[in-house]
Amino acid sequence: MREDGKLDYFELPGGDMPTVKAFYGAAFGWTFVDYGPEYAAFNEGLDGGFNAHAAPDDTKTPLPVLWADDIEAMQARVEAAGGTILKPIFAFPGGRRFHFRDPAGTELAVWSES
């Protein structure tokens, strides 16, 4: 069962997808589900994926992604708590999400299926 505010997904910068997938497959036995040439998901204890289509100004560090049943309410809570919205709610294959920076400067995202 998913709960608000719990770590639900972990996204890493992808770079050259065949090389990244080959490394993690060989080193750790990871398997992948491809969502086009620029995104490969993994489920290795904690679901996650590599993002190779990130824009130049996107984060180049791991991106913790939290879950929300009501993404609009969660964005409002993040803003009210002092978070800075970096990317307002947007759609992506599989749902919607937004990105924010916490008061320490760490970028995170929140996602929902609806």
PDB file of C-alpha atoms in Angstrom:
ATOM      1  CA  MET A   1       0.000   0.000   0.000  1.00  0.00           C
ATOM      2  CA  ARG A   2       1.357   3.396  -0.956  1.00  0.00           C
ATOM      3  CA  GLU A   3       1.448   6.155   1.621  1.00  0.00           C
ATOM      4  CA  ASP A   4       1.770   9.914   1.203  1.00  0.00           C
ATOM      5  CA  GLY A   5       5.289  11.174   1.645  1.00  0.00           C
ATOM      6  CA  LYS A   6       7.007   7.768   1.487  1.00  0.00           C
ATOM      7  CA  LEU A   7       9.865   7.137  -0.935  1.00  0.00           C
ATOM      8  CA  ASP A   8       8.258   5.362  -3.860  1.00  0.00           C
ATOM      9  CA  TYR A   9      10.648   5.605  -6.802  1.00  0.00           C
ATOM     10  CA  PHE A  10      14.294   6.431  -7.445  1.00  0.00           C
ATOM     11  CA  GLU A  11      15.352   7.974 -10.748  1.00  0.00           C
ATOM     12  CA  LEU A  12      18.969   8.240 -11.871  1.00  0.00           C
ATOM     13  CA  PRO A  13      20.549  10.170 -14.740  1.00  0.00           C
ATOM     14  CA  GLY A  14      20.825   7.742 -17.642  1.00  0.00           C
ATOM     15  CA  GLY A  15      23.384   8.992 -20.142  1.00  0.00           C
ATOM     16  CA  ASP A  16      24.086   6.342 -22.783  1.00  0.00           C
ATOM     17  CA  MET A  17      21.294   3.840 -22.118  1.00  0.00           C
ATOM     18  CA  PRO A  18      22.868   0.682 -23.598  1.00  0.00           C
ATOM     19  CA  THR A  19      26.048   1.270 -21.589  1.00  0.00           C
ATOM     20  CA  VAL A  20      24.201   2.049 -18.344  1.00  0.00           C
ATOM     21  CA  LYS A  21      21.899  -0.969 -18.695  1.00  0.00           C
ATOM     22  CA  ALA A  22      24.819  -3.249 -19.552  1.00  0.00           C
ATOM     23  CA  PHE A  23      26.751  -2.059 -16.489  1.00  0.00           C
ATOM     24  CA  TYR A  24      23.928  -2.536 -13.972  1.00  0.00           C
ATOM     25  CA  GLY A  25      22.898  -5.816 -15.603  1.00  0.00           C
ATOM     26  CA  ALA A  26      26.418  -7.198 -15.482  1.00  0.00           C
ATOM     27  CA  ALA A  27      27.402  -5.804 -12.088  1.00  0.00           C
ATOM     28  CA  PHE A  28      24.209  -6.454 -10.156  1.00  0.00           C
ATOM     29  CA  GLY A  29      21.948  -8.619 -12.311  1.00  0.00           C
ATOM     30  CA  TRP A  30      19.365  -5.868 -12.791  1.00  0.00           C
ATOM     31  CA  THR A  31      16.718  -6.253 -15.494  1.00  0.00           C
ATOM     32  CA  PHE A  32      14.871  -3.455 -17.258  1.00  0.00           C
ATOM     33  CA  VAL A  33      11.598  -2.497 -18.902  1.00  0.00           C
ATOM     34  CA  ASP A  34      12.177  -0.021 -21.722  1.00  0.00           C
ATOM     35  CA  TYR A  35       9.813   2.912 -22.246  1.00  0.00           C
ATOM     36  CA  GLY A  36      11.302   4.102 -25.496  1.00  0.00           C
ATOM     37  CA  PRO A  37      14.995   4.673 -26.249  1.00  0.00           C
ATOM     38  CA  GLU A  38      15.523   7.209 -23.443  1.00  0.00           C
ATOM     39  CA  TYR A  39      13.953   5.574 -20.385  1.00  0.00           C
ATOM     40  CA  ALA A  40      14.499   2.191 -18.770  1.00  0.00           C
ATOM     41  CA  ALA A  41      12.765   1.226 -15.538  1.00  0.00           C
ATOM     42  CA  PHE A  42      14.071  -1.233 -12.968  1.00  0.00           C
ATOM     43  CA  ASN A  43      12.543  -2.981  -9.976  1.00  0.00           C
ATOM     44  CA  GLU A  44      15.355  -4.009  -7.685  1.00  0.00           C
ATOM     45  CA  GLY A  45      13.942  -3.725  -4.166  1.00  0.00           C
ATOM     46  CA  LEU A  46      12.921  -0.119  -4.746  1.00  0.00           C
ATOM     47  CA  ASP A  47      11.486   0.696  -8.149  1.00  0.00           C
ATOM     48  CA  GLY A  48      13.456   3.192 -10.166  1.00  0.00           C
ATOM     49  CA  GLY A  49      14.678   4.131 -13.589  1.00  0.00           C
ATOM     50  CA  PHE A  50      17.353   5.845 -15.643  1.00  0.00           C
ATOM     51  CA  ASN A  51      16.376   9.075 -17.413  1.00  0.00           C
ATOM     52  CA  ALA A  52      18.443   9.733 -20.543  1.00  0.00           C
ATOM     53  CA  HIS A  53      16.206  12.449 -21.997  1.00  0.00           C
ATOM     54  CA  ALA A  54      16.766  14.975 -19.232  1.00  0.00           C
ATOM     55  CA  ALA A  55      17.077  18.583 -20.355  1.00  0.00           C
ATOM     56  CA  PRO A  56      20.430  20.344 -19.808  1.00  0.00           C
ATOM     57  CA  ASP A  57      19.082  22.175 -16.747  1.00  0.00           C
ATOM     58  CA  ASP A  58      17.613  19.021 -15.165  1.00  0.00           C
ATOM     59  CA  THR A  59      19.194  17.452 -12.129  1.00  0.00           C
ATOM     60  CA  LYS A  60      22.283  15.316 -12.737  1.00  0.00           C
ATOM     61  CA  THR A  61      22.043  13.586  -9.378  1.00  0.00           C
ATOM     62  CA  PRO A  62      19.718  10.838  -8.153  1.00  0.00           C
ATOM     63  CA  LEU A  63      16.128  12.060  -7.870  1.00  0.00           C
ATOM     64  CA  PRO A  64      14.101  10.704  -4.935  1.00  0.00           C
ATOM     65  CA  VAL A  65      10.455  10.471  -6.006  1.00  0.00           C
ATOM     66  CA  LEU A  66       7.709  10.436  -3.376  1.00  0.00           C
ATOM     67  CA  TRP A  67       4.134   9.207  -3.763  1.00  0.00           C
ATOM     68  CA  ALA A  68       0.910  11.223  -3.341  1.00  0.00           C
ATOM     69  CA  ASP A  69      -2.705  10.092  -3.595  1.00  0.00           C
ATOM     70  CA  ASP A  70      -3.732  13.718  -4.300  1.00  0.00           C
ATOM     71  CA  ILE A  71      -0.907  15.420  -6.168  1.00  0.00           C
ATOM     72  CA  GLU A  72      -2.493  18.891  -6.139  1.00  0.00           C
ATOM     73  CA  ALA A  73      -2.908  18.768  -2.358  1.00  0.00           C
ATOM     74  CA  MET A  74       0.660  17.518  -1.958  1.00  0.00           C
ATOM     75  CA  GLN A  75       2.073  20.324  -4.106  1.00  0.00           C
ATOM     76  CA  ALA A  76       0.193  22.801  -1.926  1.00  0.00           C
ATOM     77  CA  ARG A  77       1.595  21.146   1.213  1.00  0.00           C
ATOM     78  CA  VAL A  78       5.142  21.281  -0.173  1.00  0.00           C
ATOM     79  CA  GLU A  79       4.773  24.979  -0.973  1.00  0.00           C
ATOM     80  CA  ALA A  80       3.195  25.731   2.407  1.00  0.00           C
ATOM     81  CA  ALA A  81       6.039  23.951   4.183  1.00  0.00           C
ATOM     82  CA  GLY A  82       8.636  26.124   2.424  1.00  0.00           C
ATOM     83  CA  GLY A  83       9.539  23.992  -0.595  1.00  0.00           C
ATOM     84  CA  THR A  84      10.284  25.698  -3.904  1.00  0.00           C
ATOM     85  CA  ILE A  85       8.420  24.303  -6.905  1.00  0.00           C
ATOM     86  CA  LEU A  86      10.917  23.753  -9.743  1.00  0.00           C
ATOM     87  CA  LYS A  87       8.513  22.086 -12.197  1.00  0.00           C
ATOM     88  CA  PRO A  88       4.765  22.410 -11.564  1.00  0.00           C
ATOM     89  CA  ILE A  89       2.573  19.349 -12.040  1.00  0.00           C
ATOM     90  CA  PHE A  90       3.064  17.820 -15.493  1.00  0.00           C
ATOM     91  CA  ALA A  91       1.955  14.630 -17.216  1.00  0.00           C
ATOM     92  CA  PHE A  92       4.323  11.830 -18.183  1.00  0.00           C
ATOM     93  CA  PRO A  93       3.724   8.242 -19.366  1.00  0.00           C
ATOM     94  CA  GLY A  94       2.270   6.582 -16.288  1.00  0.00           C
ATOM     95  CA  GLY A  95       0.940   9.571 -14.376  1.00  0.00           C
ATOM     96  CA  ARG A  96       1.741  13.094 -13.271  1.00  0.00           C
ATOM     97  CA  ARG A  97       4.449  14.604 -11.121  1.00  0.00           C
ATOM     98  CA  PHE A  98       6.095  17.797  -9.931  1.00  0.00           C
ATOM     99  CA  HIS A  99       9.632  18.641  -8.828  1.00  0.00           C
ATOM    100  CA  PHE A 100      10.605  20.768  -5.863  1.00  0.00           C
ATOM    101  CA  ARG A 101      13.642  21.864  -3.877  1.00  0.00           C
ATOM    102  CA  ASP A 102      13.644  21.396  -0.132  1.00  0.00           C
ATOM    103  CA  PRO A 103      15.036  24.076   2.199  1.00  0.00           C
ATOM    104  CA  ALA A 104      18.456  22.358   2.149  1.00  0.00           C
ATOM    105  CA  GLY A 105      18.604  22.624  -1.649  1.00  0.00           C
ATOM    106  CA  THR A 106      17.880  18.976  -2.482  1.00  0.00           C
ATOM    107  CA  GLU A 107      15.683  18.333  -5.522  1.00  0.00           C
ATOM    108  CA  LEU A 108      12.904  15.771  -5.130  1.00  0.00           C
ATOM    109  CA  ALA A 109       9.768  14.899  -7.059  1.00  0.00           C
ATOM    110  CA  VAL A 110       6.275  13.736  -6.167  1.00  0.00           C
ATOM    111  CA  TRP A 111       4.173  11.559  -8.433  1.00  0.00           C
ATOM    112  CA  SER A 112       0.659  10.160  -8.722  1.00  0.00           C
ATOM    113  CA  GLU A 113      -0.994   7.808 -11.182  1.00  0.00           C
ATOM    114  CA  SER A 114      -3.954  10.149 -11.715  1.00  0.00           C
TER     115      SER A 114
END
